[in-house]
Every structure is written in C-alpha cells, then in structure tokens.
Short mmCIF file of C-alpha atoms in Angstrom, two decimals:
data_model
loop_
_atom_site.label_atom_id
_atom_site.label_comp_id
_atom_site.label_asym_id
_atom_site.label_seq_id
_atom_site.Cartn_x
_atom_site.Cartn_y
_atom_site.Cartn_z
CA UNK A 1 -33.24 -191.31 -120.02
CA UNK A 2 -32.81 -194.75 -118.52
CA UNK A 3 -30.92 -195.23 -115.29
CA UNK A 4 -28.57 -198.19 -114.99
CA UNK A 5 -28.88 -198.99 -111.33
CA UNK A 6 -26.85 -202.16 -111.60
CA UNK A 7 -23.82 -200.56 -113.29
CA UNK A 8 -20.66 -200.98 -111.31
CA UNK A 9 -19.70 -197.70 -109.67
CA UNK A 10 -23.23 -196.29 -109.37
CA UNK A 11 -24.24 -195.20 -105.88
CA UNK A 12 -20.89 -195.66 -104.21
CA UNK A 13 -21.27 -194.71 -100.60
CA UNK A 14 -18.35 -194.11 -98.31
CA UNK A 15 -18.05 -195.99 -95.06
CA UNK A 16 -17.16 -193.93 -92.03
CA UNK A 17 -16.15 -190.71 -93.85
CA UNK A 18 -13.89 -188.24 -92.14
CA UNK A 19 -14.67 -185.35 -94.49
CA UNK A 20 -18.34 -184.46 -94.66
CA UNK A 21 -18.48 -181.84 -97.45
CA UNK A 22 -19.71 -182.84 -100.92
CA UNK A 23 -19.56 -181.05 -104.28
CA UNK A 24 -21.92 -181.89 -107.15
CA UNK A 25 -20.59 -182.36 -110.69
CA UNK A 26 -22.59 -183.26 -113.82
CA UNK A 27 -21.03 -184.60 -117.02
CA UNK A 28 -23.32 -184.56 -120.09
CA UNK A 29 -21.78 -186.40 -123.05
CA UNK A 30 -23.04 -187.54 -126.41
CA UNK A 31 -24.61 -190.76 -125.10
CA UNK A 32 -24.35 -190.73 -121.29
CA UNK A 33 -25.02 -188.44 -118.36
CA UNK A 34 -23.06 -188.87 -115.15
CA UNK A 35 -24.00 -187.19 -111.89
CA UNK A 36 -21.44 -187.33 -109.10
CA UNK A 37 -21.26 -186.25 -105.47
CA UNK A 38 -17.59 -185.59 -104.81
CA UNK A 39 -15.98 -185.40 -101.39
CA UNK A 40 -14.18 -182.12 -100.59
CA UNK A 41 -11.49 -181.15 -98.12
CA UNK A 42 -12.03 -178.89 -95.12
CA UNK A 43 -11.43 -175.82 -97.30
CA UNK A 44 -14.23 -176.87 -99.66
CA UNK A 45 -11.97 -177.98 -102.55
CA UNK A 46 -13.05 -181.14 -104.41
CA UNK A 47 -10.74 -184.12 -103.89
CA UNK A 48 -9.48 -185.36 -107.23
CA UNK A 49 -9.44 -189.13 -106.84
CA UNK A 50 -11.79 -192.01 -107.57
CA UNK A 51 -12.43 -192.78 -103.91
CA UNK A 52 -13.75 -189.23 -103.48
CA UNK A 53 -16.90 -190.18 -105.46
CA UNK A 54 -19.41 -190.90 -102.73
CA UNK A 55 -22.28 -191.34 -105.20
CA UNK A 56 -22.19 -191.77 -108.99
CA UNK A 57 -25.32 -192.12 -111.13
CA UNK A 58 -25.27 -192.86 -114.87
CA UNK A 59 -28.16 -192.67 -117.34
CA UNK A 60 -28.43 -193.03 -121.10
CA UNK A 61 -29.36 -190.30 -123.57
CA UNK A 62 -31.24 -191.46 -126.66
CA UNK A 63 -30.30 -189.45 -129.80
CA UNK A 64 -33.82 -188.21 -130.55
CA UNK A 65 -34.43 -186.92 -127.02
CA UNK A 66 -32.50 -183.65 -127.35
CA UNK A 67 -33.61 -182.57 -130.80
CA UNK A 68 -36.14 -180.08 -129.40
CA UNK A 69 -36.29 -177.70 -126.40
CA UNK A 70 -38.81 -179.96 -124.65
CA UNK A 71 -36.21 -182.73 -124.60
CA UNK A 72 -33.60 -180.41 -123.11
CA UNK A 73 -36.06 -179.44 -120.35
CA UNK A 74 -36.83 -183.10 -119.71
CA UNK A 75 -33.14 -184.00 -119.36
CA UNK A 76 -32.37 -181.15 -116.95
CA UNK A 77 -35.51 -181.96 -114.95
CA UNK A 78 -34.33 -185.57 -114.63
CA UNK A 79 -30.84 -184.51 -113.53
CA UNK A 80 -32.17 -181.99 -111.02
CA UNK A 81 -34.63 -184.52 -109.61
CA UNK A 82 -31.86 -187.05 -109.04
CA UNK A 83 -29.62 -184.42 -107.42
CA UNK A 84 -32.36 -183.30 -105.01
CA UNK A 85 -33.30 -186.87 -104.09
CA UNK A 86 -29.67 -187.92 -103.54
CA UNK A 87 -28.89 -184.72 -101.65
CA UNK A 88 -31.72 -185.47 -99.22
CA UNK A 89 -30.54 -189.05 -98.73
CA UNK A 90 -26.90 -188.14 -98.17
CA UNK A 91 -27.80 -185.30 -95.81
CA UNK A 92 -29.59 -187.82 -93.59
CA UNK A 93 -26.35 -189.81 -93.49
CA UNK A 94 -24.46 -186.82 -92.11
CA UNK A 95 -23.01 -185.34 -95.29
CA UNK A 96 -23.13 -181.59 -96.00
CA UNK A 97 -23.80 -180.95 -99.69
CA UNK A 98 -22.57 -177.63 -101.10
CA UNK A 99 -25.71 -176.50 -102.92
CA UNK A 100 -23.94 -175.32 -106.04
CA UNK A 101 -23.55 -177.16 -109.32
CA UNK A 102 -20.77 -177.64 -111.87
CA UNK A 103 -21.76 -178.88 -115.35
CA UNK A 104 -19.72 -180.00 -118.34
CA UNK A 105 -21.66 -180.40 -121.59
CA UNK A 106 -21.20 -179.95 -125.35
CA UNK A 107 -21.15 -176.46 -126.81
CA UNK A 108 -19.07 -173.29 -126.96
CA UNK A 109 -20.15 -170.97 -124.15
CA UNK A 110 -20.33 -167.18 -124.16
CA UNK A 111 -19.80 -165.07 -121.03
CA UNK A 112 -23.54 -164.80 -120.29
CA UNK A 113 -24.03 -168.57 -120.55
CA UNK A 114 -25.44 -168.66 -124.08
CA UNK A 115 -24.33 -171.40 -126.45
CA UNK A 116 -22.61 -170.25 -129.61
CA UNK A 117 -24.87 -171.18 -132.59
CA UNK A 118 -23.95 -174.38 -134.38
CA UNK A 119 -21.80 -175.92 -131.63
CA UNK A 120 -24.31 -178.48 -130.27
CA UNK A 121 -25.30 -180.38 -133.44
CA UNK A 122 -26.16 -183.52 -131.43
CA UNK A 123 -28.24 -181.56 -128.90
CA UNK A 124 -29.99 -178.79 -130.88
CA UNK A 125 -32.69 -178.55 -128.22
CA UNK A 126 -30.21 -176.63 -126.05
CA UNK A 127 -29.00 -174.23 -128.73
CA UNK A 128 -31.13 -171.16 -127.97
CA UNK A 129 -31.06 -171.62 -124.20
CA UNK A 130 -28.85 -170.69 -121.29
CA UNK A 131 -28.35 -174.09 -119.62
CA UNK A 132 -27.34 -172.55 -116.28
CA UNK A 133 -30.77 -170.98 -116.02
CA UNK A 134 -32.45 -174.32 -116.72
CA UNK A 135 -30.51 -176.00 -113.91
CA UNK A 136 -31.21 -173.11 -111.54
CA UNK A 137 -34.92 -173.30 -112.36
CA UNK A 138 -35.32 -177.03 -111.78
CA UNK A 139 -33.08 -177.22 -108.71
CA UNK A 140 -35.08 -174.42 -107.12
CA UNK A 141 -34.42 -172.04 -104.20
CA UNK A 142 -31.33 -172.61 -102.14
CA UNK A 143 -29.20 -173.74 -105.07
CA UNK A 144 -26.68 -171.57 -106.90
CA UNK A 145 -25.85 -172.02 -110.59
CA UNK A 146 -24.06 -169.25 -112.52
CA UNK A 147 -22.84 -168.94 -116.14
CA UNK A 148 -19.27 -169.71 -115.02
CA UNK A 149 -20.43 -173.05 -113.57
CA UNK A 150 -21.46 -174.48 -116.96
CA UNK A 151 -18.76 -175.04 -119.56
CA UNK A 152 -17.81 -177.24 -122.49
CA UNK A 153 -17.26 -180.88 -121.51
CA UNK A 154 -13.80 -180.96 -123.13
CA UNK A 155 -12.82 -177.76 -121.31
CA UNK A 156 -14.04 -179.23 -118.01
CA UNK A 157 -12.09 -182.48 -118.43
CA UNK A 158 -9.03 -180.53 -119.49
CA UNK A 159 -9.25 -178.36 -116.38
CA UNK A 160 -8.69 -181.44 -114.25
CA UNK A 161 -5.94 -182.71 -116.54
CA UNK A 162 -4.12 -179.36 -116.63
CA UNK A 163 -4.43 -178.86 -112.88
CA UNK A 164 -2.93 -182.27 -112.09
CA UNK A 165 -0.13 -181.83 -114.62
CA UNK A 166 0.80 -178.34 -113.39
CA UNK A 167 0.86 -179.56 -109.79
CA UNK A 168 2.98 -182.63 -110.59
CA UNK A 169 5.53 -180.50 -112.50
CA UNK A 170 5.41 -177.60 -110.00
CA UNK A 171 4.51 -175.35 -112.92
CA UNK A 172 4.18 -171.68 -111.89
CA UNK A 173 3.43 -170.07 -115.25
CA UNK A 174 2.72 -170.78 -118.90
CA UNK A 175 -0.05 -172.17 -121.06
CA UNK A 176 -1.44 -175.70 -121.32
CA UNK A 177 -3.64 -177.11 -124.10
CA UNK A 178 -5.75 -180.20 -123.32
CA UNK A 179 -6.96 -182.29 -126.27
CA UNK A 180 -9.77 -184.79 -125.69
CA UNK A 181 -10.43 -186.73 -128.90
CA UNK A 182 -13.43 -188.97 -128.38
CA UNK A 183 -16.43 -189.23 -130.67
CA UNK A 184 -15.72 -185.58 -131.40
CA UNK A 185 -12.60 -183.49 -130.79
CA UNK A 186 -12.81 -181.74 -127.42
CA UNK A 187 -10.19 -179.28 -126.22
CA UNK A 188 -9.43 -176.65 -123.62
CA UNK A 189 -6.87 -173.87 -123.15
CA UNK A 190 -5.54 -172.93 -119.70
CA UNK A 191 -3.27 -170.31 -118.19
CA UNK A 192 -1.00 -171.18 -115.29
CA UNK A 193 -0.16 -168.29 -112.98
CA UNK A 194 1.52 -168.68 -109.60
CA UNK A 195 0.59 -172.36 -109.65
CA UNK A 196 -3.12 -171.67 -110.26
CA UNK A 197 -4.74 -173.11 -113.42
CA UNK A 198 -7.71 -171.38 -115.05
CA UNK A 199 -9.43 -171.77 -118.45
CA UNK A 200 -9.11 -168.80 -120.79
CA UNK A 201 -12.37 -166.93 -121.28
CA UNK A 202 -14.81 -167.16 -124.15
CA UNK A 203 -15.67 -170.01 -126.53
CA UNK A 204 -12.49 -172.03 -126.92
CA UNK A 205 -13.40 -174.86 -129.26
CA UNK A 206 -10.58 -176.13 -131.46
CA UNK A 207 -12.50 -178.92 -133.24
CA UNK A 208 -13.02 -176.72 -136.30
CA UNK A 209 -9.40 -175.59 -136.74
CA UNK A 210 -8.38 -176.25 -140.34
CA UNK A 211 -5.34 -178.53 -140.14
CA UNK A 212 -4.78 -178.96 -143.88
CA UNK A 213 -6.41 -179.28 -147.29
CA UNK A 214 -7.68 -182.57 -148.65
CA UNK A 215 -5.69 -184.54 -151.17
CA UNK A 216 -7.45 -185.75 -154.36
CA UNK A 217 -9.33 -188.98 -153.65
CA UNK A 218 -9.19 -188.59 -149.87
CA UNK A 219 -12.55 -189.38 -148.22
CA UNK A 220 -14.86 -186.54 -147.21
CA UNK A 221 -17.96 -186.82 -145.03
CA UNK A 222 -20.30 -183.87 -145.45
CA UNK A 223 -23.81 -183.22 -146.59
CA UNK A 224 -27.02 -184.97 -145.58
CA UNK A 225 -25.63 -188.49 -145.32
CA UNK A 226 -22.49 -188.05 -143.24
CA UNK A 227 -21.96 -191.81 -143.02
CA UNK A 228 -21.22 -192.23 -146.72
CA UNK A 229 -17.94 -190.80 -147.79
CA UNK A 230 -17.03 -189.53 -151.21
CA UNK A 231 -13.60 -188.81 -152.74
CA UNK A 232 -12.27 -185.27 -152.46
CA UNK A 233 -11.48 -183.27 -155.55
CA UNK A 234 -8.48 -181.86 -153.70
CA UNK A 235 -8.06 -178.61 -151.76
CA UNK A 236 -11.13 -178.90 -149.52
CA UNK A 237 -10.46 -177.68 -145.95
CA UNK A 238 -10.22 -180.42 -143.33
CA UNK A 239 -10.80 -179.71 -139.64
CA UNK A 240 -9.39 -181.67 -136.71
CA UNK A 241 -12.83 -183.17 -136.11
CA UNK A 242 -12.71 -184.56 -139.66
CA UNK A 243 -9.17 -185.90 -139.17
CA UNK A 244 -8.59 -186.93 -135.57
CA UNK A 245 -11.94 -187.55 -133.89
CA UNK A 246 -12.93 -191.15 -133.14
CA UNK A 247 -15.99 -190.99 -135.36
CA UNK A 248 -13.95 -189.62 -138.27
CA UNK A 249 -11.32 -192.33 -137.83
CA UNK A 250 -14.01 -195.02 -138.04
CA UNK A 251 -15.59 -193.48 -141.15
CA UNK A 252 -12.27 -192.96 -142.92
CA UNK A 253 -11.19 -196.51 -142.10
CA UNK A 254 -14.44 -197.96 -143.41
CA UNK A 255 -14.09 -195.93 -146.62
CA UNK A 256 -10.51 -197.08 -147.24
CA UNK A 257 -11.11 -200.74 -146.39
CA UNK A 258 -14.43 -200.79 -148.27
CA UNK A 259 -16.20 -202.42 -145.33
CA UNK A 260 -17.60 -201.21 -142.04
CA UNK A 261 -15.07 -201.30 -139.18
CA UNK A 262 -15.12 -200.00 -135.63
CA UNK A 263 -12.30 -197.90 -134.26
CA UNK A 264 -11.14 -200.82 -132.10
CA UNK A 265 -11.07 -203.16 -135.10
CA UNK A 266 -9.12 -200.59 -137.08
CA UNK A 267 -6.59 -200.31 -134.26
CA UNK A 268 -6.10 -204.09 -134.14
CA UNK A 269 -5.59 -204.21 -137.92
CA UNK A 270 -2.97 -201.46 -137.73
CA UNK A 271 -0.99 -203.46 -135.16
CA UNK A 272 -1.44 -206.86 -136.85
CA UNK A 273 1.44 -207.33 -139.30
CA UNK A 274 -0.17 -210.49 -140.72
CA UNK A 275 -3.27 -208.61 -141.93
CA UNK A 276 -1.77 -207.85 -145.36
CA UNK A 277 -3.10 -204.81 -147.22
CA UNK A 278 -5.60 -204.05 -144.46
CA UNK A 279 -2.70 -203.72 -142.02
CA UNK A 280 -0.96 -201.32 -144.40
CA UNK A 281 -4.06 -199.17 -144.95
CA UNK A 282 -4.89 -199.04 -141.23
CA UNK A 283 -1.30 -198.31 -140.22
CA UNK A 284 -1.01 -195.51 -142.78
CA UNK A 285 -4.27 -194.03 -141.47
CA UNK A 286 -2.95 -193.90 -137.89
CA UNK A 287 0.37 -192.49 -139.10
CA UNK A 288 -1.52 -189.74 -140.93
CA UNK A 289 -3.44 -188.92 -137.75
CA UNK A 290 -0.08 -188.37 -136.01
CA UNK A 291 1.20 -186.11 -138.79
CA UNK A 292 -2.07 -184.11 -138.79
CA UNK A 293 -1.96 -183.82 -135.00
CA UNK A 294 1.59 -182.43 -135.17
CA UNK A 295 0.59 -179.97 -137.89
CA UNK A 296 -2.36 -178.85 -135.77
CA UNK A 297 -0.12 -178.40 -132.69
CA UNK A 298 2.29 -176.22 -134.67
CA UNK A 299 -0.56 -174.02 -135.92
CA UNK A 300 -1.98 -173.70 -132.42
CA UNK A 301 1.37 -172.87 -130.87
CA UNK A 302 2.01 -170.14 -133.43
CA UNK A 303 -1.50 -168.78 -132.95
CA UNK A 304 -1.94 -168.70 -136.73
CA UNK A 305 -4.90 -170.82 -137.70
CA UNK A 306 -8.23 -170.58 -139.45
CA UNK A 307 -11.52 -172.01 -138.21
CA UNK A 308 -14.57 -173.36 -140.01
CA UNK A 309 -17.52 -172.76 -137.65
CA UNK A 310 -16.81 -170.80 -134.45
CA UNK A 311 -15.14 -167.49 -135.37
CA UNK A 312 -13.71 -166.95 -131.87
CA UNK A 313 -9.97 -167.75 -131.82
CA UNK A 314 -8.76 -168.50 -128.29
CA UNK A 315 -5.28 -167.30 -127.27
CA UNK A 316 -3.10 -170.36 -127.87
CA UNK A 317 0.17 -168.72 -128.96
CA UNK A 318 3.21 -169.93 -127.06
CA UNK A 319 1.73 -173.11 -125.61
CA UNK A 320 4.32 -175.86 -125.22
CA UNK A 321 2.42 -178.50 -123.20
CA UNK A 322 -0.28 -180.56 -124.93
CA UNK A 323 -2.15 -183.08 -122.78
CA UNK A 324 -3.98 -185.96 -124.49
CA UNK A 325 -7.12 -187.41 -122.94
CA UNK A 326 -10.18 -189.12 -124.39
CA UNK A 327 -10.11 -192.82 -125.20
CA UNK A 328 -8.67 -194.07 -128.47
CA UNK A 329 -5.53 -191.92 -128.73
CA UNK A 330 -4.13 -193.02 -125.36
CA UNK A 331 -4.17 -196.75 -126.16
CA UNK A 332 -3.81 -199.23 -129.04
CA UNK A 333 -2.63 -197.93 -132.41
CA UNK A 334 -3.29 -194.34 -131.35
CA UNK A 335 -0.71 -194.67 -128.58
CA UNK A 336 1.73 -196.91 -130.45
CA UNK A 337 1.58 -195.36 -133.93
CA UNK A 338 -0.11 -191.93 -134.00
CA UNK A 339 1.60 -190.27 -131.04
CA UNK A 340 5.15 -191.44 -131.92
CA UNK A 341 4.52 -190.15 -135.47
CA UNK A 342 3.37 -186.80 -134.06
CA UNK A 343 6.47 -186.47 -131.85
CA UNK A 344 8.75 -187.41 -134.76
CA UNK A 345 7.07 -184.79 -136.98
CA UNK A 346 7.51 -182.10 -134.32
CA UNK A 347 11.22 -182.95 -133.98
CA UNK A 348 11.63 -182.65 -137.76
CA UNK A 349 9.93 -179.24 -137.55
CA UNK A 350 12.57 -178.09 -135.05
CA UNK A 351 10.31 -178.04 -131.99
CA UNK A 352 11.86 -180.43 -129.45
CA UNK A 353 10.51 -178.36 -126.55
CA UNK A 354 6.86 -179.20 -127.30
CA UNK A 355 5.61 -181.82 -124.87
CA UNK A 356 2.83 -184.30 -125.72
CA UNK A 357 1.71 -186.01 -122.51
CA UNK A 358 -1.04 -188.65 -122.24
CA UNK A 359 -3.17 -188.68 -119.10
CA UNK A 360 -2.04 -192.19 -118.21
CA UNK A 361 1.44 -190.69 -117.66
CA UNK A 362 0.07 -188.38 -114.96
CA UNK A 363 0.01 -190.36 -111.72
CA UNK A 364 -2.98 -188.57 -110.20
CA UNK A 365 -5.17 -189.36 -113.22
CA UNK A 366 -4.58 -193.11 -113.51
CA UNK A 367 -7.86 -195.02 -113.51
CA UNK A 368 -9.97 -191.85 -113.76
CA UNK A 369 -10.76 -191.80 -117.51
CA UNK A 370 -14.45 -192.69 -117.03
CA UNK A 371 -15.06 -190.04 -114.35
CA UNK A 372 -12.86 -187.16 -115.54
CA UNK A 373 -15.95 -185.22 -116.60
CA UNK A 374 -17.68 -185.46 -113.20
CA UNK A 375 -14.54 -184.62 -111.23
CA UNK A 376 -13.71 -181.77 -113.62
CA UNK A 377 -17.24 -180.36 -113.37
CA UNK A 378 -16.97 -180.33 -109.57
CA UNK A 379 -13.98 -177.99 -109.96
CA UNK A 380 -16.29 -175.36 -111.45
CA UNK A 381 -17.87 -175.04 -108.01
CA UNK A 382 -15.60 -172.66 -106.14
CA UNK A 383 -15.15 -173.02 -102.36
CA UNK A 384 -17.35 -170.65 -100.42
CA UNK A 385 -15.50 -167.83 -98.72
CA UNK A 386 -15.59 -168.04 -94.94
CA UNK A 387 -17.85 -165.51 -93.26
#
C-alpha cells in the first residue's frame, strides 16, 4: 500500500471546530482504501457532509497484495496503524475519537461476520476470514469492532444514499434499493420505518441476478482469460455484472468496436453523432444497458429472480425507489442515453410509479461521490447510549 500524501483532500483538518466528536469510517474498494475521521453532532451521529471530514487518508491497493491471507493481514495492519497514529494526533488537538470502527469492503456478509464464499474474487485473501476480528485484533484494547460494523461497500454507500433520500422526501415507510455500478455492480436494500433507514439482514448482493439470456453472437467474458470475449451461442444466462458494470461495458464495447476502448471513450462515441458506425454501435450499447436495467428493476420489484453465485435472495418485493450511484451511470452517455431508455422501458411495462433517482439529484449528496464510502461506513458506528 502506498500513501498519497500530496493528494488533495488528504489530512483535512478543521480550524476552530465547535463539535469535538469524531467517528472513524474505512472504505476498501478494488484499487483504493480511504480512511476518514468524520465529525459527529452532540448526540454522536456522523455529520453527512464533505466539511465533516476532519482527516482523510488514501492509499493504493496493488492487485497481487490481497491474493493470500498474509496480504489481507498486511492491509488491515496498515489501516489500523494509520487509525491509531491519527487518533493520537487528533486527540492532542482536542478531538474526542469514538473508538469504534465502521468498514465498507467487497463481499457478501453473513450474520457472524463471515464472507460468503466466492464473493471477493479480487481479494481472495479475505475469503476465509472474519474481517471484523482482524480489525479488532490490530486496533487492540479499547476499540470496539463487531460483525454489524463491517458490511459490503455497495451496501454501505447505499445506506448513506437511502438515508438522505428518505429524509429529503420525508419518507416514513417502504423499501429503497440502491444500485452502485462501478467496476462491479454494487447494491443495497433498505427498509424505511418511521423515518429510520436500515439495511435488510443477510448477504444482499444483486450483482449476480440473471437479467436475461444472451442473444446469438453477443459477447461473453468467462473462463480463464476474461479480457477476451467470444460470441455467445444464445441462451447463456447474463447477470447484471456482465451487463451493467463499468468493466463489462468497457469489454463489450471493445469487442463490438474491434479495438480497445475505455468507458469514457465509449461514452464520448455514443454522444458524438459524427462518429459514424462507432457512434451507432456505442449508442446501441448504452441503450441496451438501459433496457437491461429496466428489466432487472422489474424482476427485483416482483421479487422473482434467479441468481448465479450467491443463493441468498434478499427481500426486494415491492420496492419502488431505485437510487443510482457509482460513477459512469450518473454522467455522460449513461445519464443521457441509458437512464432515459430505462425509464421509457418501465413506462411501456406499465410501471409509472417506479422512481429512478441519481445521487446528483439529491441535494445533500452533491459533491460527495468520492467520499460516499467513508461517510457511509461511519454510519455503521452507532451512537453510544448515555450512561
């Protein structure tokens, strides 16, 4: 892990703070780790705004580092060491750090903190561990980490998204689904009761929901070399991760255009009407993403869907609010082509009541895309009850 001390936003320290309580949130993604100390109100609730980040540290994860358990130990040791060092420094400045920890990281989590097999393919070193115990071990006495304080990174980001949405709409009951398509396809399911928003229990991954079957000739990416696509025979099951994740979009675009393209390049081609056939192929690809997203939403709302990897089916039936986070689907061709296509498809299906809301339409979340994981993780740390 390599720290980036010069990165803008690292080690932000407040000047003359009025509130002295800090929560600690850790966001472990596919390529970066972010560790944040988040200001809380007098009741011990984390403040959900960018200025509440008193200290933010970012370090890189190299792909090979988490292939074995030793790498997982090394990463957690690094995170714990930074937390302890920063805690000591901020305490000397008059802050009071709540010695609990909230963590968002890849994986589907069981009630006892175990990771469901096969749900951390990029971090197999963690697979047979209980991450909460690792953090508790390396933070040492005086710190509290429980199974409920470590959850999937998509679920953690969605918790913040759902909480802000429910508050802005004065929602008192119902069900919210948060979708976070990034490199993979993160998601979270939440119940709203009396204005309080909580994740449903158990592993709630939706990345492996089968949205449809492949058409003949459509690109597939399986097997040992996942970067080289091959044409489908037709009828093969396709999950949302294979259809609407950023990595899948890049691979499918490269296959169709017969040259390597990034997701950003693909988005520009889809919006550039002078790009000829490449514009047509890219535009059709983004339109198909919208249609697949709508099909997925209908399956989820009905609660009738099949999964490819994690057998647990979270209770999604009846959900009518779908929040969209991540990166690529809330801007560029994702925003201008895919989402309108999804809304149009839902209207044709006779479901005008289903709401698709991007996070940039929620006032409290504007400008927070890069730190949603840290702020969301801090929400896993519940305020201590007064003695």
